[in-house]
mmCIF file of C-alpha atoms in Angstrom:
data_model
loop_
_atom_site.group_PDB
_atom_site.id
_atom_site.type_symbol
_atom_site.label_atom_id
_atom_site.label_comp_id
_atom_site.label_asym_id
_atom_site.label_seq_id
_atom_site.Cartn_x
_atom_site.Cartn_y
_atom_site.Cartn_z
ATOM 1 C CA UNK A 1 88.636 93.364 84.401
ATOM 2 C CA UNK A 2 90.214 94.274 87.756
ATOM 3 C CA UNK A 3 89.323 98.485 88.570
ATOM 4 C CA UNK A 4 92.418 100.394 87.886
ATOM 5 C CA UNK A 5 94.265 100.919 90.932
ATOM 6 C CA UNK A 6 94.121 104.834 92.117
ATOM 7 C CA UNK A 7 98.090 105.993 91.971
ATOM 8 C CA UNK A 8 99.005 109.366 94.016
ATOM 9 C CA UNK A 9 102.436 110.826 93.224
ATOM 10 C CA UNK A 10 103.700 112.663 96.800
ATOM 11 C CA UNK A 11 106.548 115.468 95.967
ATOM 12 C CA UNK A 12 107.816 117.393 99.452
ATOM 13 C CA UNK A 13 109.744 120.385 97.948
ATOM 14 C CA UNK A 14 111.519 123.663 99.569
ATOM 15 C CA UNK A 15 112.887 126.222 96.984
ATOM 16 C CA UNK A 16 113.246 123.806 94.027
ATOM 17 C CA UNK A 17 111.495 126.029 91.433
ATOM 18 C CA UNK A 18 114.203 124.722 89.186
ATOM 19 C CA UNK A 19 113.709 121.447 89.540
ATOM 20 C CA UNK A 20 110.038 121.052 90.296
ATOM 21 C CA UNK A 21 108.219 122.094 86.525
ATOM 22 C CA UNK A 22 110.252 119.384 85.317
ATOM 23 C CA UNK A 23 109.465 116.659 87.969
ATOM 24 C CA UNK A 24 105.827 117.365 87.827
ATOM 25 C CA UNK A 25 105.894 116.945 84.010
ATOM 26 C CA UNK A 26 108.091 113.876 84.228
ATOM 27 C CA UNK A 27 105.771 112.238 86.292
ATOM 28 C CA UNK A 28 102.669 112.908 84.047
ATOM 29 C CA UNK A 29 104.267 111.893 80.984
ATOM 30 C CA UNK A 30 104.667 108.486 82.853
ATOM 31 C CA UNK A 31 102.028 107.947 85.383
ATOM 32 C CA UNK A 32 99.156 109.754 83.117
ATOM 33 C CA UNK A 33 96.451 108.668 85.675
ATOM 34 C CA UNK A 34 98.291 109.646 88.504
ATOM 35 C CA UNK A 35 97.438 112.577 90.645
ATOM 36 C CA UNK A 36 99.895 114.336 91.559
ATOM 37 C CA UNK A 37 100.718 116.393 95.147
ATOM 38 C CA UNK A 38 103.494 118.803 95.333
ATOM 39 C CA UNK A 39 103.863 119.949 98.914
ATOM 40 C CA UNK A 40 105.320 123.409 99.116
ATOM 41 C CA UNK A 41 107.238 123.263 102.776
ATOM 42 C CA UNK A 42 107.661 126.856 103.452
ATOM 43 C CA UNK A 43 109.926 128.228 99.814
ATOM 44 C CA UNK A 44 110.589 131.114 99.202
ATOM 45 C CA UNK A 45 110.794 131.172 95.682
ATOM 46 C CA UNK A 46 108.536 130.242 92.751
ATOM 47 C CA UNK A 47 108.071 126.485 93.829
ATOM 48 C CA UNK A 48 104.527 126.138 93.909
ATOM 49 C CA UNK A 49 103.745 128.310 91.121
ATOM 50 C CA UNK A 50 105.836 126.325 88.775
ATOM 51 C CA UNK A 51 104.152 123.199 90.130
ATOM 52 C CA UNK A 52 100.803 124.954 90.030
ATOM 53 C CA UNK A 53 101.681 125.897 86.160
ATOM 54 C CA UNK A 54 103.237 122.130 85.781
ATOM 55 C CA UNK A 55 99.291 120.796 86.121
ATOM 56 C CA UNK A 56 100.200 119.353 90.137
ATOM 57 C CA UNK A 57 97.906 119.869 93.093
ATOM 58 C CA UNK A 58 99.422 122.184 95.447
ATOM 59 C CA UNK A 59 99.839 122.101 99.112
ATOM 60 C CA UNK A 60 101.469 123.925 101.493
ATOM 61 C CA UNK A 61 102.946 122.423 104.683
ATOM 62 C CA UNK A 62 104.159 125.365 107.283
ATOM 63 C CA UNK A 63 105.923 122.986 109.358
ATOM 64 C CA UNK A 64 109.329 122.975 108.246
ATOM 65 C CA UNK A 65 110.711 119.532 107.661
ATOM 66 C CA UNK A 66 110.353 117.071 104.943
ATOM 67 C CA UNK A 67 109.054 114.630 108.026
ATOM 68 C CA UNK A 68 105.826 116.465 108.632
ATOM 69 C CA UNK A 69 105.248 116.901 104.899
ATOM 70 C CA UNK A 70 105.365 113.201 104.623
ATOM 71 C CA UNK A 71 102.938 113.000 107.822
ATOM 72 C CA UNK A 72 100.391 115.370 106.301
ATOM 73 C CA UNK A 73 100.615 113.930 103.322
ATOM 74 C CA UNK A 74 99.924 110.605 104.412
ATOM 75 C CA UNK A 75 97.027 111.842 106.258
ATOM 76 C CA UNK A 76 95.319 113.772 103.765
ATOM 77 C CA UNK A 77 95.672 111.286 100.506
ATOM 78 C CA UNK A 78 93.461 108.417 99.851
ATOM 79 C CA UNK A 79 94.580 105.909 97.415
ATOM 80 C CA UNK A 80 95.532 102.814 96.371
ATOM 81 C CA UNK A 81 98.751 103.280 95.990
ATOM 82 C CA UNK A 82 101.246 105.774 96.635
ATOM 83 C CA UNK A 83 104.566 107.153 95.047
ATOM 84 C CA UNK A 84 106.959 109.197 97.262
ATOM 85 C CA UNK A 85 109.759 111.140 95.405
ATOM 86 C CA UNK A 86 111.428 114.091 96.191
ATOM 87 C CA UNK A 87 111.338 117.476 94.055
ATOM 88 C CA UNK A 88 115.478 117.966 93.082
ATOM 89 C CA UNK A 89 114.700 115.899 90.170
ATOM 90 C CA UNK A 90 117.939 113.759 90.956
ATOM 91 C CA UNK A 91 115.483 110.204 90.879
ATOM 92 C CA UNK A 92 114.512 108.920 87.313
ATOM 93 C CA UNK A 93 110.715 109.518 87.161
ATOM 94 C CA UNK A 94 110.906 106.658 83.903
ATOM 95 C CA UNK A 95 111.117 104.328 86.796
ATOM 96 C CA UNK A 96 108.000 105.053 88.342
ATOM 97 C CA UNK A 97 105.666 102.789 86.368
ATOM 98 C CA UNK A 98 108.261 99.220 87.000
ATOM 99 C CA UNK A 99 107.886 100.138 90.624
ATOM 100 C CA UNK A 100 104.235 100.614 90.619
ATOM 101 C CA UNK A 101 104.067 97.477 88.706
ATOM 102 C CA UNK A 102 105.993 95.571 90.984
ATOM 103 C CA UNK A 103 104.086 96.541 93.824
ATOM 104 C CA UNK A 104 100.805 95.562 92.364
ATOM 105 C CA UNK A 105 102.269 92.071 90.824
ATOM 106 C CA UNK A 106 103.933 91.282 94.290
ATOM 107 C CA UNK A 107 101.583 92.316 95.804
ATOM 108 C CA UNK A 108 103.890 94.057 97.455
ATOM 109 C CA UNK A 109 103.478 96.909 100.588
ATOM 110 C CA UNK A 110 106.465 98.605 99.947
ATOM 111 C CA UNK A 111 109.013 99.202 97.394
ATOM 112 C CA UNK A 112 112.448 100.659 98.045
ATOM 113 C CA UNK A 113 114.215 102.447 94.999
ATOM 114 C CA UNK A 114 117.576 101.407 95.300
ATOM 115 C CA UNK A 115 119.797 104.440 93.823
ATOM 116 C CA UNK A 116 122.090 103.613 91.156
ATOM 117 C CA UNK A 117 123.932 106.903 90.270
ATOM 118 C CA UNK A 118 124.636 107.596 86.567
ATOM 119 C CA UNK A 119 127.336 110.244 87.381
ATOM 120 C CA UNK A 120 130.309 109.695 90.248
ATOM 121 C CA UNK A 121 129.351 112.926 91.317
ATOM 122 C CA UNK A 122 125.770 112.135 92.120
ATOM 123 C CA UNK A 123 126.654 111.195 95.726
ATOM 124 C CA UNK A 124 127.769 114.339 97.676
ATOM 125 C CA UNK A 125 131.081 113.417 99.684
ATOM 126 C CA UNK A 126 130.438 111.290 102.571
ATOM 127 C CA UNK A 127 126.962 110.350 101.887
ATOM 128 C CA UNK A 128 127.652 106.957 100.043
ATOM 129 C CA UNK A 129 129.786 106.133 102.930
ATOM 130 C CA UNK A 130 127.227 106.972 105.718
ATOM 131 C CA UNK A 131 124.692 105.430 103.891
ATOM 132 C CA UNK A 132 126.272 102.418 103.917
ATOM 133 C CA UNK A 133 127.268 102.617 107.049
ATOM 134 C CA UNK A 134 123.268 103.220 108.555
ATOM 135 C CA UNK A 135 122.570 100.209 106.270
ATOM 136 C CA UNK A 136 124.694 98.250 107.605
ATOM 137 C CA UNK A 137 123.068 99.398 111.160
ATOM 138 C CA UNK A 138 119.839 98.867 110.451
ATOM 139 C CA UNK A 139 120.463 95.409 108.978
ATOM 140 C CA UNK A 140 122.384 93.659 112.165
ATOM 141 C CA UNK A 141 119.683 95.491 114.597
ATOM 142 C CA UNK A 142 116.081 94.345 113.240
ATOM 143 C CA UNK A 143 117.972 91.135 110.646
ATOM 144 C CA UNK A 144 116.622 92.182 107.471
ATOM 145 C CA UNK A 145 118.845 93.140 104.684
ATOM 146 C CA UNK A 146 118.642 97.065 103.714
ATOM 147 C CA UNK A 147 120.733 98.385 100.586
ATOM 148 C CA UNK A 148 119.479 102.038 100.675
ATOM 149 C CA UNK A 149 117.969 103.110 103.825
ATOM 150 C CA UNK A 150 117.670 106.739 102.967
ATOM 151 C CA UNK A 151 116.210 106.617 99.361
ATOM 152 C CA UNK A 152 113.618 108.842 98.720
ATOM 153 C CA UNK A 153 112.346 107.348 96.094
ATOM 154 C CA UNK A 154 109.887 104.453 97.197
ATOM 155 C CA UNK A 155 106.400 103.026 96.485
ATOM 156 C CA UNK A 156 103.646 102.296 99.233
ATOM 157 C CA UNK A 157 100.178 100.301 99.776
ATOM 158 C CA UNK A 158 97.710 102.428 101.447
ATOM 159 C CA UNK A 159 97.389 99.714 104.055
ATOM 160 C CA UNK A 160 101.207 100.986 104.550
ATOM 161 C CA UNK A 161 100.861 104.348 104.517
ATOM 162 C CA UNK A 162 97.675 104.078 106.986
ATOM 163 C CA UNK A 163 99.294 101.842 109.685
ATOM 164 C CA UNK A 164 102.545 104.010 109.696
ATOM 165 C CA UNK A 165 103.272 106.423 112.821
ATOM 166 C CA UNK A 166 105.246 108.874 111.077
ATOM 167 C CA UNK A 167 106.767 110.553 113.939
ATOM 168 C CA UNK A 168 109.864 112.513 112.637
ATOM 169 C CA UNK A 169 110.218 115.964 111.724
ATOM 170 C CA UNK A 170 112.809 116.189 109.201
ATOM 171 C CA UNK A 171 115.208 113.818 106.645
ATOM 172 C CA UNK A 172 115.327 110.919 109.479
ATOM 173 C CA UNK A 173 111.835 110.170 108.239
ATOM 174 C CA UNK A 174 113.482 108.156 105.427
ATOM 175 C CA UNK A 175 114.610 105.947 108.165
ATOM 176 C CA UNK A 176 111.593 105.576 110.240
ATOM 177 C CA UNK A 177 110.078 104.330 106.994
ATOM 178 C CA UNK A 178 112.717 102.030 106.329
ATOM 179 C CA UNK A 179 112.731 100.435 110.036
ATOM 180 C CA UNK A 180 108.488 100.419 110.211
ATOM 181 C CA UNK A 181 109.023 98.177 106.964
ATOM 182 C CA UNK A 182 111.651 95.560 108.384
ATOM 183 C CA UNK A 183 110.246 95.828 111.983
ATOM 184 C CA UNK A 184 106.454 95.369 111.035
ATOM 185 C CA UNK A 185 107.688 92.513 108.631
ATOM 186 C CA UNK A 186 105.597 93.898 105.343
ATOM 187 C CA UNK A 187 106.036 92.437 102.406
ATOM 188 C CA UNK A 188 108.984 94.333 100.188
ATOM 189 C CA UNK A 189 111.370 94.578 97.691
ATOM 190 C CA UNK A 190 114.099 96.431 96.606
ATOM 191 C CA UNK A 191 114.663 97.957 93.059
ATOM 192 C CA UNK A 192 117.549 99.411 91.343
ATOM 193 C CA UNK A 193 116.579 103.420 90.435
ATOM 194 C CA UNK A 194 118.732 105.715 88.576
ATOM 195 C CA UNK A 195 119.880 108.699 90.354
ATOM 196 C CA UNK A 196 121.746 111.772 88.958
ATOM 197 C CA UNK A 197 123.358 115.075 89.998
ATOM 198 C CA UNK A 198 120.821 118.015 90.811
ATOM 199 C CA UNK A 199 119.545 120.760 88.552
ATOM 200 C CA UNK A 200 122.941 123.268 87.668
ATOM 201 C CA UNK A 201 122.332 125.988 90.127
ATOM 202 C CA UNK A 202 120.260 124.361 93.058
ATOM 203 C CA UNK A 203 121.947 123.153 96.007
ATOM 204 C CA UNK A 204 121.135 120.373 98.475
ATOM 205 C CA UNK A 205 118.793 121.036 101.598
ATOM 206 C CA UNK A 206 120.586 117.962 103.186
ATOM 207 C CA UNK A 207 123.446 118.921 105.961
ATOM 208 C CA UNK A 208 125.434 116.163 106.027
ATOM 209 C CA UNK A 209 126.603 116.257 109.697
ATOM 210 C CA UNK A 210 123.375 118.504 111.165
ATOM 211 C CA UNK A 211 120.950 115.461 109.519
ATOM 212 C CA UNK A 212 123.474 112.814 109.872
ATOM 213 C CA UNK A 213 123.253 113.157 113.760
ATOM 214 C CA UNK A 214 119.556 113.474 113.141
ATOM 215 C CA UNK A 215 119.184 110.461 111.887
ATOM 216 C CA UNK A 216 121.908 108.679 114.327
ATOM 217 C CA UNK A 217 119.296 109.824 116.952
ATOM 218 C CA UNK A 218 116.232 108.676 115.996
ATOM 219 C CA UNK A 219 117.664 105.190 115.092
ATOM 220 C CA UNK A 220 118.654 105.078 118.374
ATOM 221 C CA UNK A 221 115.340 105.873 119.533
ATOM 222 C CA UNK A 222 113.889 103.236 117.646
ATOM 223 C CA UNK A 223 116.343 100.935 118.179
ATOM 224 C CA UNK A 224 115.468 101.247 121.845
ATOM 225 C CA UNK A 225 111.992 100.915 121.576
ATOM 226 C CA UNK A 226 111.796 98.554 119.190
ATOM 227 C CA UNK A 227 114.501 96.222 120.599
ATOM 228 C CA UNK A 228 114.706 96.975 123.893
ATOM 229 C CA UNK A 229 116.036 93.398 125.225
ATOM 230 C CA UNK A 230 118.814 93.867 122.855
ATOM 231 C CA UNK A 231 119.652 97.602 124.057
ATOM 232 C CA UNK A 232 119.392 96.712 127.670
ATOM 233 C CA UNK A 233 120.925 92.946 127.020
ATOM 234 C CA UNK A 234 124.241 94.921 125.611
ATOM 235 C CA UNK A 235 123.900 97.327 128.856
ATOM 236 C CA UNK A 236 123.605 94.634 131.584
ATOM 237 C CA UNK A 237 126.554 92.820 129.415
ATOM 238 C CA UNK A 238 129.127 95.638 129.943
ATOM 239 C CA UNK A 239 127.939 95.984 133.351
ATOM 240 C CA UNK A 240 128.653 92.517 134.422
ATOM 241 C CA UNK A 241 131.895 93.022 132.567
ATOM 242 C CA UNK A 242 133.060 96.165 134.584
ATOM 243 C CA UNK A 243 131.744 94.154 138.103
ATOM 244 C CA UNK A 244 133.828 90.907 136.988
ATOM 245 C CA UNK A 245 136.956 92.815 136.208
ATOM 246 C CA UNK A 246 136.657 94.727 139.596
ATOM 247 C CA UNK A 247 135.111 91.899 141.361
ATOM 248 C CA UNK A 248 137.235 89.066 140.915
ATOM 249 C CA UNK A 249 140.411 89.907 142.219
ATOM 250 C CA UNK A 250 138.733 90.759 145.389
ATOM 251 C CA UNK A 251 137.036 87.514 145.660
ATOM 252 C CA UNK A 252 140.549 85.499 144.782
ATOM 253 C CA UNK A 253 141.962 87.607 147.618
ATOM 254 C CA UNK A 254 139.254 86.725 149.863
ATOM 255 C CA UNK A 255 139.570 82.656 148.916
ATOM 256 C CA UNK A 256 143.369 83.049 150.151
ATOM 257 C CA UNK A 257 143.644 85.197 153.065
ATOM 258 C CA UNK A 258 139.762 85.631 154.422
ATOM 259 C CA UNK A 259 140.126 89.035 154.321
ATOM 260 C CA UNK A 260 138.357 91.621 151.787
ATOM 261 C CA UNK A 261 141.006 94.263 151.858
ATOM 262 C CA UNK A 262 139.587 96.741 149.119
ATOM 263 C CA UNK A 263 135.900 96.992 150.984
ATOM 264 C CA UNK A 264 134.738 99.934 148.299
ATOM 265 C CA UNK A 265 136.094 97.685 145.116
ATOM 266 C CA UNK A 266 133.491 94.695 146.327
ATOM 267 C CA UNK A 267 130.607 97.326 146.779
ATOM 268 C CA UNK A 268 131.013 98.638 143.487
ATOM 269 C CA UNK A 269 131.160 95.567 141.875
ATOM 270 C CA UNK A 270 128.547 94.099 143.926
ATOM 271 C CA UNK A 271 126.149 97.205 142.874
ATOM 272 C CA UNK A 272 127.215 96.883 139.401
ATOM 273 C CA UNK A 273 126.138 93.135 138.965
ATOM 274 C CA UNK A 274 122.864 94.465 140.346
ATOM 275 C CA UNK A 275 122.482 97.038 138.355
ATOM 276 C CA UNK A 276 123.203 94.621 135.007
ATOM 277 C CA UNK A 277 120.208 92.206 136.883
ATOM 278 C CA UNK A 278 118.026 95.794 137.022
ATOM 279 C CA UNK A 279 118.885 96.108 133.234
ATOM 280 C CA UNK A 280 118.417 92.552 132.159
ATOM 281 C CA UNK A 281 114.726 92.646 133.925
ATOM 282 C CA UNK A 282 113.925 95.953 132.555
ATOM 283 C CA UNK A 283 114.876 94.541 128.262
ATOM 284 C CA UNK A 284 112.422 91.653 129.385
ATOM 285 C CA UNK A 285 109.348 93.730 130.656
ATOM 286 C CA UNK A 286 110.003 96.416 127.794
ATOM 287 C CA UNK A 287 110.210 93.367 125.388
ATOM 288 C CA UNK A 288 107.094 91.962 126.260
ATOM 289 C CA UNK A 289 105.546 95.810 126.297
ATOM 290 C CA UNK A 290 106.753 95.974 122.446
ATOM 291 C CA UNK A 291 105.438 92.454 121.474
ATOM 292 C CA UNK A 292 101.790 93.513 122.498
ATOM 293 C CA UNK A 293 102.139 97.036 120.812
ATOM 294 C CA UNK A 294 103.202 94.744 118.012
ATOM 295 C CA UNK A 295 100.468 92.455 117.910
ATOM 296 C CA UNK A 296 98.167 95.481 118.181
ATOM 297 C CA UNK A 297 99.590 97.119 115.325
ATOM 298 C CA UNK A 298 99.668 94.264 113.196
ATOM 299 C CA UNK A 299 95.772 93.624 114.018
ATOM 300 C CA UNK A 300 95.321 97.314 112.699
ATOM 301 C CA UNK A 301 97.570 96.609 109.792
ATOM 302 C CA UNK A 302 95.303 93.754 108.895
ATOM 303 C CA UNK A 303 91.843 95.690 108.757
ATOM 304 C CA UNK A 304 92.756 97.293 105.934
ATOM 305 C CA UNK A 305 92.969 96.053 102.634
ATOM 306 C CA UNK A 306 96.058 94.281 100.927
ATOM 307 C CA UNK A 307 96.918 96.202 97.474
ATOM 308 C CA UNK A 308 94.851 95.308 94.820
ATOM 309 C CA UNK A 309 96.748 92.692 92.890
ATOM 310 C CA UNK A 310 97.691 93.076 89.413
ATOM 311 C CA UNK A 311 99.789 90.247 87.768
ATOM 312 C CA UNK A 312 101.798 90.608 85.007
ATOM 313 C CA UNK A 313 105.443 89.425 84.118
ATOM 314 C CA UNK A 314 108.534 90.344 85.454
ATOM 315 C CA UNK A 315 109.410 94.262 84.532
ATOM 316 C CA UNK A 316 112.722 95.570 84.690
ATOM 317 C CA UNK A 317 113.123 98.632 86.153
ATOM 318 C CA UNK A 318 115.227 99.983 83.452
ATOM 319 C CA UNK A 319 112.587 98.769 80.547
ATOM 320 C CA UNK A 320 110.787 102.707 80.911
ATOM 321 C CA UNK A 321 114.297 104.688 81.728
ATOM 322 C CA UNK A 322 115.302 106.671 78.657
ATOM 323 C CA UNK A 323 117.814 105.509 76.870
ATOM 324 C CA UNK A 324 120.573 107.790 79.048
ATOM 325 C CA UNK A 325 119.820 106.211 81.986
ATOM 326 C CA UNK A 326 118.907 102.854 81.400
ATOM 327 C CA UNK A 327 122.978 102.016 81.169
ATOM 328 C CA UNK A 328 123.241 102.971 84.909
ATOM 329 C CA UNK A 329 121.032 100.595 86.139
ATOM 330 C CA UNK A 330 122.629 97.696 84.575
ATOM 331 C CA UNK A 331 126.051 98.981 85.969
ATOM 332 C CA UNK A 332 127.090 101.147 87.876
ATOM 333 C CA UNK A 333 129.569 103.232 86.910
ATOM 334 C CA UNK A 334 133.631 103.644 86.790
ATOM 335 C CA UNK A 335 133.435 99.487 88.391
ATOM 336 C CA UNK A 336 131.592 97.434 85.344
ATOM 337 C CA UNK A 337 129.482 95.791 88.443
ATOM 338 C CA UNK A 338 125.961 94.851 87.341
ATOM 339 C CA UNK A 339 123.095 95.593 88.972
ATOM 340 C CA UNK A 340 122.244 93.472 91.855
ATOM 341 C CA UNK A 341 117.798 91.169 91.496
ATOM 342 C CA UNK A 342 115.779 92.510 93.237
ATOM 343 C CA UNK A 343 116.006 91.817 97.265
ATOM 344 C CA UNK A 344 112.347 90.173 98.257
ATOM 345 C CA UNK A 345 111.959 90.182 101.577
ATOM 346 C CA UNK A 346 108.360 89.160 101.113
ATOM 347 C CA UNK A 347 109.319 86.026 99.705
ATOM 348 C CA UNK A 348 111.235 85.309 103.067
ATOM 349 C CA UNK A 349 108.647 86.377 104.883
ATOM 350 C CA UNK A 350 106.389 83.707 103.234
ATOM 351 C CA UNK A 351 108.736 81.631 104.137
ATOM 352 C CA UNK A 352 109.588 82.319 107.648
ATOM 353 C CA UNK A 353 105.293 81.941 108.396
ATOM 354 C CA UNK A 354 105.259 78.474 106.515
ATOM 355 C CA UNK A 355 108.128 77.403 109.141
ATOM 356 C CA UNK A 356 106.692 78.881 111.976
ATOM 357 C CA UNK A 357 103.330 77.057 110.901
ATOM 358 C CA UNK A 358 104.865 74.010 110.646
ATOM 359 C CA UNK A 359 107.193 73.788 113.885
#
């Protein structure tokens, strides 16, 4: 018999004392083996005194920002694998053990919980839409498909969780996650979660415009240093653009008369095409800067050890969700849609290599 994989449950919490007895409970009633962290980032209620009285290990993180209670966390815990949810108790703890179970049977480095809300009002207003939107971001700048960018719910290898940079400070850190796992090209999948309104008489810590700029910015950021060809291609593009449209009528008036009559006009677009060339040079240096940070990292990502693999059959995600919140995640609701298989981008990855290998 295979040793029993060592399971840590991570829970970053600010002033949900009452959210966070329940969570704490939830997750020992269905990962009994699991330890579980509760990170108490700077509350000033009861939080970590209803986790303390919950049976969790208690932390406390002074740096505000659920990003550097991720970073910590990741830094401190050693295990096999680890389980990241948040402490609102709006993610359905009954699907804990499918993920875990996936992850081992894969063996998979990261799975993404793909929220399925049981109630319409689950998603605050806006939130579905930007979410999509990011998604959709994410997925045409590194070419791997993303459904829910900014879960919080997810599943990690320690090999993951030891090879990851974690650089943000606050709720973008759910999309550095997402764009270290499609960028480093880890093995993943993506499956359905159910999700559900907070606790009556707790309120969100997200600020939907404040953090949606947030997290605007730092894809940015790593859109530019991960794909910095691209960012300067589209840069030199517009540039030589702008010098054609100012350039051109010049040179047709030069071809006819010999003359140059608007002398500035032909600088400007003469410095502008230049400036694209600067551009276009610059995306190739950075790119081949980024391919040898990549190789590097990969190397690191290597020396440690896969997940330990467990097989067993397929399990549904839904098969542990009690009974009022299995429905959602074979439909979601108000549409009668069903639930889309999972999304396994380790298969394609497998894939990809064998081609690669054989080209």
């Amino acid at each position: 018999m295979p040793p029993t994989p060592s399971v840590v449950a991570i829970v970053p919490c600010h002033n949900e004392e009452a959210a966070i007895g329940k969570v704490v409970a939830d997750l020992h009633q269905h990962l009994p083996a699991a330890e579980v962290y509760v990170y108490d980032n700077c509350s000033t209620d009861r939080t970590a005194e209803v986790a303390r009285a919950a049976g969790a290990h208690v932390r406390l993180e002074r740096e505000k920002g659920k990003g550097n209670v991720v970073r910590r966390a990741f830094a401190d815990l050693d295990a096999d694998v680890y389980l990241l949810i948040d402490g609102d108790d709006t993610y359905d703890v009954a699907d804990a053990p499918a993920m875990i179970a996936t992850l081992l049977s894969g063996p998979y480095d990261h799975v993404l919980g793909v929220r399925r809300q049981v109630s319409t009002t689950a998603y605050r207003a806006g939130h579905e839409s930007g979410n999509r939107a990011f998604n959709g971001m994410v997925s045409f700048a590194f070419r791997r498909e993303v459904t829910d960018m900014l879960s919080g719910y997810r599943v990690f290898s320690r090999r993951f969780v030891k090879s990851f940079p974690a650089l943000s400070r606050e709720f973008e850190i759910e999309t550095e996650l997402t764009i270290h796992a499609v960028n480093a090209r880890v093995p993943q999948v993506e499956v359905p979660v159910g999700f559900r309104d907070r606790a009556a008489g707790t309120e969100s810590k997200l600020r939907t415009y404040h953090d949606g700029f947030r997290i605007l910015r730092i894809l940015s950021q790593l859109l530019f240093l991960e794909r910095p060809l691209l960012v300067n291609g589209l840069f030199a593009v517009v540039l030589v653009v702008a010098a054609l449209v100012l350039g051109l009528p010049v040179v047709w008036e030069f071809a006819r008369t010999g003359l140059v009559p608007r002398l500035p006009t032909a600088l400007l677009s003469a410095a502008l095409m230049i400036l694209a060339g600067v551009f276009l040079v610059l995306g190739v240096l950075l790119n081949g800067l980024v391919m040898s940070r990549r190789e590097t990292s990969r190397l690191f990502y290597l020396r440690l050890a896969a997940p330990p693999f467990v097989p067993s059959s397929p399990i549904s995600p839904s098969a542990s969700s009690s009974p009022d919140t299995s429905a959602a995640h074979r439909a979601a609701p108000g549409n009668g849609s069903t639930v889309p298989p999972m999304h396994d981008s380790g298969a394609r990855l497998r894939r990809e290599t064998a081609e690669e290998a054989g080209s």
